[in-house]
CSV table of C-alpha atoms in Angstrom, one decimal:
chain,number,residue,atom,x,y,z
A,1,UNK,CA,-2.4,95.3,-41.5
A,2,UNK,CA,-2.2,91.9,-40.3
A,3,UNK,CA,-0.2,90.2,-43.8
A,4,UNK,CA,0.9,86.3,-44.5
A,5,UNK,CA,3.7,86.9,-46.4
A,6,UNK,CA,4.8,82.9,-47.4
A,7,UNK,CA,2.9,79.6,-48.0
A,8,UNK,CA,2.8,78.0,-44.7
A,9,UNK,CA,5.0,74.9,-45.1
A,10,UNK,CA,3.0,71.3,-43.9
A,11,UNK,CA,4.3,69.0,-40.3
A,12,UNK,CA,4.1,65.6,-40.7
A,13,UNK,CA,1.8,64.4,-37.2
A,14,UNK,CA,4.7,63.1,-35.2
A,15,UNK,CA,5.2,59.9,-32.6
A,16,UNK,CA,4.4,61.7,-29.8
A,17,UNK,CA,1.0,63.5,-31.8
A,18,UNK,CA,0.0,60.1,-33.2
A,19,UNK,CA,0.4,58.7,-29.2
A,20,UNK,CA,-2.2,61.5,-28.2
A,21,UNK,CA,-4.4,60.8,-30.8
A,22,UNK,CA,-4.7,57.2,-30.3
A,23,UNK,CA,-4.6,58.0,-26.6
A,24,UNK,CA,-8.1,60.0,-27.0
A,25,UNK,CA,-9.7,58.3,-29.7
A,26,UNK,CA,-8.9,60.7,-32.8
A,27,UNK,CA,-6.8,58.0,-34.6
A,28,UNK,CA,-9.5,55.4,-36.3
A,29,UNK,CA,-8.5,52.9,-39.0
A,30,UNK,CA,-9.8,53.9,-42.2
A,31,UNK,CA,-10.1,51.9,-45.8
A,32,UNK,CA,-9.3,54.6,-47.5
A,33,UNK,CA,-7.4,58.0,-47.5
A,34,UNK,CA,-6.6,61.4,-49.2
A,35,UNK,CA,-4.4,60.2,-51.8
A,36,UNK,CA,-6.9,57.5,-52.4
A,37,UNK,CA,-9.3,60.5,-53.6
A,38,UNK,CA,-7.1,61.5,-56.1
A,39,UNK,CA,-7.6,58.8,-58.7
A,40,UNK,CA,-10.2,59.6,-60.1
A,41,UNK,CA,-10.9,59.2,-64.1
A,42,UNK,CA,-13.0,62.8,-64.5
A,43,UNK,CA,-14.4,66.0,-63.1
A,44,UNK,CA,-16.4,68.5,-63.9
A,45,UNK,CA,-16.6,71.9,-62.8
A,46,UNK,CA,-19.0,72.5,-59.9
A,47,UNK,CA,-21.6,76.2,-60.1
A,48,UNK,CA,-23.6,77.3,-57.4
A,49,UNK,CA,-27.1,78.2,-57.9
A,50,UNK,CA,-26.7,81.3,-59.5
A,51,UNK,CA,-24.5,79.9,-62.0
A,52,UNK,CA,-21.1,81.3,-60.9
A,53,UNK,CA,-18.1,79.1,-60.9
A,54,UNK,CA,-17.3,77.9,-56.8
A,55,UNK,CA,-14.1,76.4,-57.7
A,56,UNK,CA,-14.5,73.2,-56.9
A,57,UNK,CA,-14.6,69.9,-59.1
A,58,UNK,CA,-17.3,67.5,-58.5
A,59,UNK,CA,-15.2,64.5,-59.8
A,60,UNK,CA,-15.8,60.9,-60.7
A,61,UNK,CA,-14.0,57.3,-60.6
A,62,UNK,CA,-14.4,53.9,-62.4
A,63,UNK,CA,-17.8,52.3,-62.2
A,64,UNK,CA,-15.8,49.3,-61.2
A,65,UNK,CA,-14.2,51.2,-58.3
A,66,UNK,CA,-17.1,53.4,-57.4
A,67,UNK,CA,-19.0,51.2,-55.6
A,68,UNK,CA,-16.2,50.7,-52.8
A,69,UNK,CA,-15.3,53.6,-52.4
A,70,UNK,CA,-18.6,54.5,-51.7
A,71,UNK,CA,-18.9,52.1,-49.3
A,72,UNK,CA,-15.4,53.3,-47.7
A,73,UNK,CA,-16.9,56.9,-46.9
A,74,UNK,CA,-20.2,56.0,-45.6
A,75,UNK,CA,-18.3,54.4,-43.0
A,76,UNK,CA,-15.5,57.5,-42.6
A,77,UNK,CA,-18.8,59.0,-41.9
A,78,UNK,CA,-19.7,56.4,-39.3
A,79,UNK,CA,-16.8,56.5,-37.8
A,80,UNK,CA,-17.3,60.6,-37.3
A,81,UNK,CA,-20.7,61.0,-36.0
A,82,UNK,CA,-22.2,58.1,-34.2
A,83,UNK,CA,-18.7,56.4,-33.0
A,84,UNK,CA,-18.5,53.9,-36.3
A,85,UNK,CA,-22.2,52.3,-36.1
A,86,UNK,CA,-22.1,50.7,-39.1
A,87,UNK,CA,-26.3,50.1,-39.1
A,88,UNK,CA,-26.7,54.0,-40.5
A,89,UNK,CA,-25.2,53.1,-43.4
A,90,UNK,CA,-28.3,51.6,-45.1
A,91,UNK,CA,-30.4,54.3,-45.1
A,92,UNK,CA,-27.0,57.0,-46.2
A,93,UNK,CA,-26.0,57.4,-50.2
A,94,UNK,CA,-22.6,58.9,-51.2
A,95,UNK,CA,-24.6,62.3,-53.3
A,96,UNK,CA,-21.1,64.2,-54.6
A,97,UNK,CA,-17.6,64.2,-54.1
A,98,UNK,CA,-15.9,67.3,-55.0
A,99,UNK,CA,-12.2,68.5,-55.0
A,100,UNK,CA,-11.6,72.3,-53.7
A,101,UNK,CA,-9.2,74.1,-56.7
A,102,UNK,CA,-8.2,76.5,-55.0
A,103,UNK,CA,-5.9,76.8,-51.0
A,104,UNK,CA,-2.5,74.8,-50.2
A,105,UNK,CA,-4.8,71.8,-48.8
A,106,UNK,CA,-7.1,70.8,-51.6
A,107,UNK,CA,-9.6,68.6,-49.6
A,108,UNK,CA,-11.9,66.8,-50.9
A,109,UNK,CA,-15.7,67.4,-49.7
A,110,UNK,CA,-18.3,64.5,-49.2
A,111,UNK,CA,-21.7,65.2,-50.0
A,112,UNK,CA,-23.8,62.1,-47.9
A,113,UNK,CA,-27.2,62.5,-48.0
A,114,UNK,CA,-29.9,60.4,-46.2
A,115,UNK,CA,-32.0,58.9,-48.1
A,116,UNK,CA,-35.2,58.6,-45.6
A,117,UNK,CA,-36.1,61.9,-45.3
A,118,UNK,CA,-33.2,63.3,-48.4
A,119,UNK,CA,-31.4,65.2,-45.5
A,120,UNK,CA,-27.6,65.9,-46.1
A,121,UNK,CA,-24.5,66.8,-44.5
A,122,UNK,CA,-20.9,67.3,-45.6
A,123,UNK,CA,-17.6,66.1,-44.3
A,124,UNK,CA,-13.8,66.6,-45.8
A,125,UNK,CA,-11.1,64.7,-46.0
A,126,UNK,CA,-7.9,66.3,-46.4
A,127,UNK,CA,-3.9,65.3,-45.9
A,128,UNK,CA,-2.9,66.1,-42.1
A,129,UNK,CA,-1.2,69.1,-40.8
A,130,UNK,CA,0.8,68.7,-37.7
A,131,UNK,CA,-1.0,72.4,-37.1
A,132,UNK,CA,-4.6,71.7,-38.5
A,133,UNK,CA,-4.1,68.9,-35.7
A,134,UNK,CA,-3.5,70.9,-33.0
A,135,UNK,CA,-5.3,73.9,-34.0
A,136,UNK,CA,-8.9,71.8,-34.1
A,137,UNK,CA,-7.6,70.2,-31.2
A,138,UNK,CA,-7.5,73.5,-28.9
A,139,UNK,CA,-10.1,74.7,-30.6
A,140,UNK,CA,-12.0,71.6,-28.8
A,141,UNK,CA,-10.9,72.3,-25.9
A,142,UNK,CA,-10.5,76.0,-25.5
A,143,UNK,CA,-13.2,77.6,-27.6
A,144,UNK,CA,-17.4,77.1,-26.8
A,145,UNK,CA,-17.4,74.8,-29.7
A,146,UNK,CA,-16.9,70.9,-30.2
A,147,UNK,CA,-15.3,70.1,-33.2
A,148,UNK,CA,-15.3,66.3,-34.3
A,149,UNK,CA,-12.3,65.2,-35.8
A,150,UNK,CA,-10.6,61.9,-36.8
A,151,UNK,CA,-7.2,61.5,-38.2
A,152,UNK,CA,-5.9,57.7,-40.0
A,153,UNK,CA,-2.1,57.8,-41.3
A,154,UNK,CA,-1.9,60.8,-43.2
A,155,UNK,CA,-5.3,61.7,-43.8
A,156,UNK,CA,-7.6,64.3,-41.5
A,157,UNK,CA,-11.4,63.5,-41.0
A,158,UNK,CA,-13.3,66.3,-40.1
A,159,UNK,CA,-17.0,67.5,-40.0
A,160,UNK,CA,-19.0,70.3,-41.9
A,161,UNK,CA,-18.9,73.5,-39.6
A,162,UNK,CA,-22.2,75.2,-40.3
A,163,UNK,CA,-23.0,78.5,-40.6
A,164,UNK,CA,-22.6,81.4,-43.2
A,165,UNK,CA,-18.9,82.6,-44.1
A,166,UNK,CA,-18.3,85.7,-42.6
A,167,UNK,CA,-16.9,87.7,-46.2
A,168,UNK,CA,-20.7,86.5,-47.3
A,169,UNK,CA,-22.5,87.2,-44.2
A,170,UNK,CA,-20.9,91.1,-44.2
A,171,UNK,CA,-22.2,91.0,-47.8
A,172,UNK,CA,-25.8,90.3,-47.7
A,173,UNK,CA,-26.8,90.0,-43.4
A,174,UNK,CA,-24.9,93.4,-42.1
A,175,UNK,CA,-27.6,95.6,-43.0
A,176,UNK,CA,-30.5,93.7,-42.0
A,177,UNK,CA,-32.6,95.8,-39.7
A,178,UNK,CA,-33.1,92.1,-37.7
A,179,UNK,CA,-29.4,93.2,-37.4
A,180,UNK,CA,-28.2,93.5,-33.4
A,181,UNK,CA,-24.9,95.4,-33.8
A,182,UNK,CA,-23.6,95.5,-30.4
A,183,UNK,CA,-24.3,92.0,-29.9
A,184,UNK,CA,-22.7,90.5,-32.9
A,185,UNK,CA,-19.4,93.1,-32.2
A,186,UNK,CA,-19.4,91.5,-28.5
A,187,UNK,CA,-19.1,88.1,-30.4
A,188,UNK,CA,-16.2,89.0,-32.1
A,189,UNK,CA,-14.2,90.8,-29.2
A,190,UNK,CA,-14.5,87.3,-28.0
A,191,UNK,CA,-13.6,85.6,-31.4
A,192,UNK,CA,-10.8,88.0,-31.3
A,193,UNK,CA,-9.8,86.9,-27.7
A,194,UNK,CA,-9.8,83.1,-28.8
A,195,UNK,CA,-7.7,83.3,-31.5
A,196,UNK,CA,-5.2,85.4,-30.2
A,197,UNK,CA,-4.7,83.9,-26.7
A,198,UNK,CA,-4.3,80.2,-28.3
A,199,UNK,CA,-2.3,81.8,-31.1
A,200,UNK,CA,-4.8,81.2,-34.1
A,201,UNK,CA,-4.0,82.8,-37.4
A,202,UNK,CA,-5.4,84.2,-40.3
A,203,UNK,CA,-8.7,85.0,-39.5
A,204,UNK,CA,-10.3,87.0,-42.3
A,205,UNK,CA,-13.2,87.1,-43.3
A,206,UNK,CA,-13.3,83.6,-45.6
A,207,UNK,CA,-11.6,81.5,-42.5
A,208,UNK,CA,-14.8,81.6,-39.3
A,209,UNK,CA,-18.2,81.0,-40.2
A,210,UNK,CA,-21.5,83.1,-38.1
A,211,UNK,CA,-23.8,81.1,-36.6
A,212,UNK,CA,-27.2,82.7,-35.7
A,213,UNK,CA,-29.4,81.8,-33.3
A,214,UNK,CA,-32.8,83.2,-33.3
A,215,UNK,CA,-34.0,83.6,-29.7
A,216,UNK,CA,-37.6,83.8,-28.3
A,217,UNK,CA,-36.9,87.8,-28.6
A,218,UNK,CA,-33.5,88.3,-29.8
A,219,UNK,CA,-31.0,87.0,-32.3
A,220,UNK,CA,-27.6,85.5,-30.7
A,221,UNK,CA,-24.4,85.2,-32.9
A,222,UNK,CA,-21.4,82.8,-32.7
A,223,UNK,CA,-18.4,83.4,-34.5
A,224,UNK,CA,-16.7,80.0,-35.8
A,225,UNK,CA,-13.7,79.0,-37.5
A,226,UNK,CA,-13.1,77.2,-39.6
A,227,UNK,CA,-9.4,77.1,-41.2
A,228,UNK,CA,-6.8,75.6,-38.7
A,229,UNK,CA,-3.8,76.1,-40.8
A,230,UNK,CA,-2.1,78.6,-39.5
A,231,UNK,CA,-2.0,77.7,-35.5
A,232,UNK,CA,0.9,79.1,-34.2
A,233,UNK,CA,3.0,79.2,-37.3
A,234,UNK,CA,3.5,82.9,-38.2
A,235,UNK,CA,6.4,85.4,-36.4
A,236,UNK,CA,3.6,88.7,-36.0
A,237,UNK,CA,1.6,89.1,-33.7
A,238,UNK,CA,-1.3,90.8,-35.9
A,239,UNK,CA,-1.9,87.6,-37.7
A,240,UNK,CA,-3.3,85.8,-34.7
A,241,UNK,CA,-6.0,89.6,-33.9
A,242,UNK,CA,-8.5,89.1,-36.2
A,243,UNK,CA,-9.1,92.6,-35.9
A,244,UNK,CA,-5.8,93.2,-38.1
A,245,UNK,CA,-7.1,91.7,-41.3
A,246,UNK,CA,-8.6,94.6,-43.6
A,247,UNK,CA,-11.7,91.7,-45.4
A,248,UNK,CA,-12.9,92.0,-41.6
A,249,UNK,CA,-13.0,96.1,-41.7
A,250,UNK,CA,-16.9,96.2,-42.0
A,251,UNK,CA,-17.6,94.4,-38.1
A,252,UNK,CA,-14.3,96.5,-37.0
A,253,UNK,CA,-16.3,99.6,-38.4
A,254,UNK,CA,-19.6,98.6,-36.8
A,255,UNK,CA,-17.6,98.1,-33.2
A,256,UNK,CA,-15.8,101.4,-33.4
A,257,UNK,CA,-19.7,103.1,-33.6
A,258,UNK,CA,-21.4,101.1,-31.3
A,259,UNK,CA,-18.8,100.0,-28.3
A,260,UNK,CA,-17.0,101.1,-25.6
A,261,UNK,CA,-13.1,101.3,-25.0
A,262,UNK,CA,-14.9,100.0,-21.5
A,263,UNK,CA,-17.2,97.5,-23.1
A,264,UNK,CA,-14.3,95.7,-25.1
A,265,UNK,CA,-12.5,95.4,-21.6
A,266,UNK,CA,-15.3,93.7,-20.2
A,267,UNK,CA,-15.7,91.0,-23.5
A,268,UNK,CA,-12.0,90.7,-23.0
A,269,UNK,CA,-12.3,89.2,-19.9
A,270,UNK,CA,-15.2,87.6,-19.6
A,271,UNK,CA,-13.5,85.3,-22.3
A,272,UNK,CA,-10.2,85.2,-20.5
A,273,UNK,CA,-12.1,83.7,-17.5
A,274,UNK,CA,-13.9,81.1,-20.0
A,275,UNK,CA,-10.5,79.5,-21.4
A,276,UNK,CA,-9.6,79.6,-18.1
A,277,UNK,CA,-12.7,77.4,-16.8
A,278,UNK,CA,-12.4,75.1,-19.7
A,279,UNK,CA,-8.4,74.6,-19.1
A,280,UNK,CA,-9.5,73.7,-15.6
A,281,UNK,CA,-12.4,71.5,-16.9
A,282,UNK,CA,-10.1,69.6,-18.9
A,283,UNK,CA,-6.9,69.9,-16.8
A,284,UNK,CA,-5.6,66.4,-18.0
A,285,UNK,CA,-6.5,66.8,-21.4
A,286,UNK,CA,-5.1,70.1,-22.5
A,287,UNK,CA,-2.0,69.7,-20.4
A,288,UNK,CA,-1.3,66.0,-22.5
A,289,UNK,CA,-1.6,68.1,-25.8
A,290,UNK,CA,0.3,71.5,-24.5
A,291,UNK,CA,3.7,68.6,-23.3
A,292,UNK,CA,3.4,67.3,-27.1
A,293,UNK,CA,3.1,70.9,-29.2
A,294,UNK,CA,5.8,72.1,-26.3
A,295,UNK,CA,8.2,69.4,-28.0
A,296,UNK,CA,6.8,69.4,-31.8
A,297,UNK,CA,8.5,71.6,-34.5
A,298,UNK,CA,5.5,74.0,-36.1
A,299,UNK,CA,7.5,77.0,-37.5
A,300,UNK,CA,11.0,78.3,-38.2
A,301,UNK,CA,13.0,79.3,-35.6
A,302,UNK,CA,13.2,82.8,-36.7
A,303,UNK,CA,9.1,83.0,-36.8
A,304,UNK,CA,9.4,81.7,-33.0
A,305,UNK,CA,12.2,84.2,-32.1
A,306,UNK,CA,10.2,87.3,-33.7
A,307,UNK,CA,6.8,86.0,-31.6
A,308,UNK,CA,8.1,85.7,-28.3
A,309,UNK,CA,9.3,89.3,-28.7
A,310,UNK,CA,6.6,90.4,-29.5
A,311,UNK,CA,4.4,88.9,-27.2
A,312,UNK,CA,7.1,89.8,-24.4
A,313,UNK,CA,6.4,93.5,-25.2
A,314,UNK,CA,2.3,93.1,-25.5
A,315,UNK,CA,1.9,91.4,-22.0
A,316,UNK,CA,4.9,93.2,-20.5
A,317,UNK,CA,6.1,89.5,-19.5
A,318,UNK,CA,9.8,88.7,-20.2
A,319,UNK,CA,8.8,84.5,-19.3
A,320,UNK,CA,8.1,84.4,-23.3
A,321,UNK,CA,11.3,85.2,-24.0
A,322,UNK,CA,12.4,82.0,-22.8
A,323,UNK,CA,10.2,79.4,-24.9
A,324,UNK,CA,12.0,77.4,-27.8
A,325,UNK,CA,9.1,76.4,-29.5
A,326,UNK,CA,5.7,77.6,-30.9
A,327,UNK,CA,3.9,75.2,-28.7
A,328,UNK,CA,5.3,76.7,-25.6
A,329,UNK,CA,4.2,80.3,-26.6
A,330,UNK,CA,0.9,78.9,-26.4
A,331,UNK,CA,1.5,77.1,-23.3
A,332,UNK,CA,3.2,80.3,-21.8
A,333,UNK,CA,0.1,82.4,-22.6
A,334,UNK,CA,-2.8,80.0,-21.7
A,335,UNK,CA,-0.4,80.1,-18.1
A,336,UNK,CA,-1.3,84.1,-18.1
A,337,UNK,CA,-5.0,84.2,-18.2
A,338,UNK,CA,-5.1,80.8,-16.1
A,339,UNK,CA,-3.0,82.7,-13.2
A,340,UNK,CA,-5.1,85.9,-13.2
């Protein structure tokens, strides 16, 4: 089983990473930051429609501050969604600001409502952690999913990724008659491969969502990471393989029932080929982020030494033993698939 023994250390955004974020227009000067949102005057527990405590708090600000704070939050949403076009603001209102009371990052979640049609959306403001920024950027480059995020000083803004949380999907959808187990298990194999190749850890069922797309005669699934804190941090190889988390066992057991080792191998090769193709298409950007990541401090020397040994054994490739940083291990892993 994949086990994480200690709380992850957050790492600051380095000058080189900041330069990269500016170059690729991820860094935006914002008028409100993560620390500002902590100046709330009151908070109440948030309950779901069934009356269960969500462990989120809805927070409230002094009436003299609320208007300015909400306007600043709407401008952030405009930067995130429409490249800063403020003309959309007159149709938007901030319905709620929530604070997560569990987990390491204690993010704020902002609920935005379109007043014309009552449609709503969410985004998140968090303390900027370099590991998470690298995870988001690698997701955008190497996965089939686009990810919208911004940084501003020590704040990180992320879009809401729509889908059914993996743990809820396993409880409510896994045994429905309409489920296509082979398609779902295929997507899990591909997701497992993506995480391992780019060293994204901790993908237990609460940290990914299942995106369901009905087609005219079939249902398609895609598994998407929603938590990027454990990008290239832990020393254990198994932490980067979702197949080793006991929370994912219902899908693993389904895969063992419906899939052969030959089909698993085929889907692994498919995903590696697709990642190599994305690397070629985004060659300049991928090289730029890997150059910065290769010189950054994202983990302890002990974890790096452990992981390079485990990867060298796994791939039967001693070049991993020459890597000094987590970023260099990610680059070596990606080079291997690019050359096959």
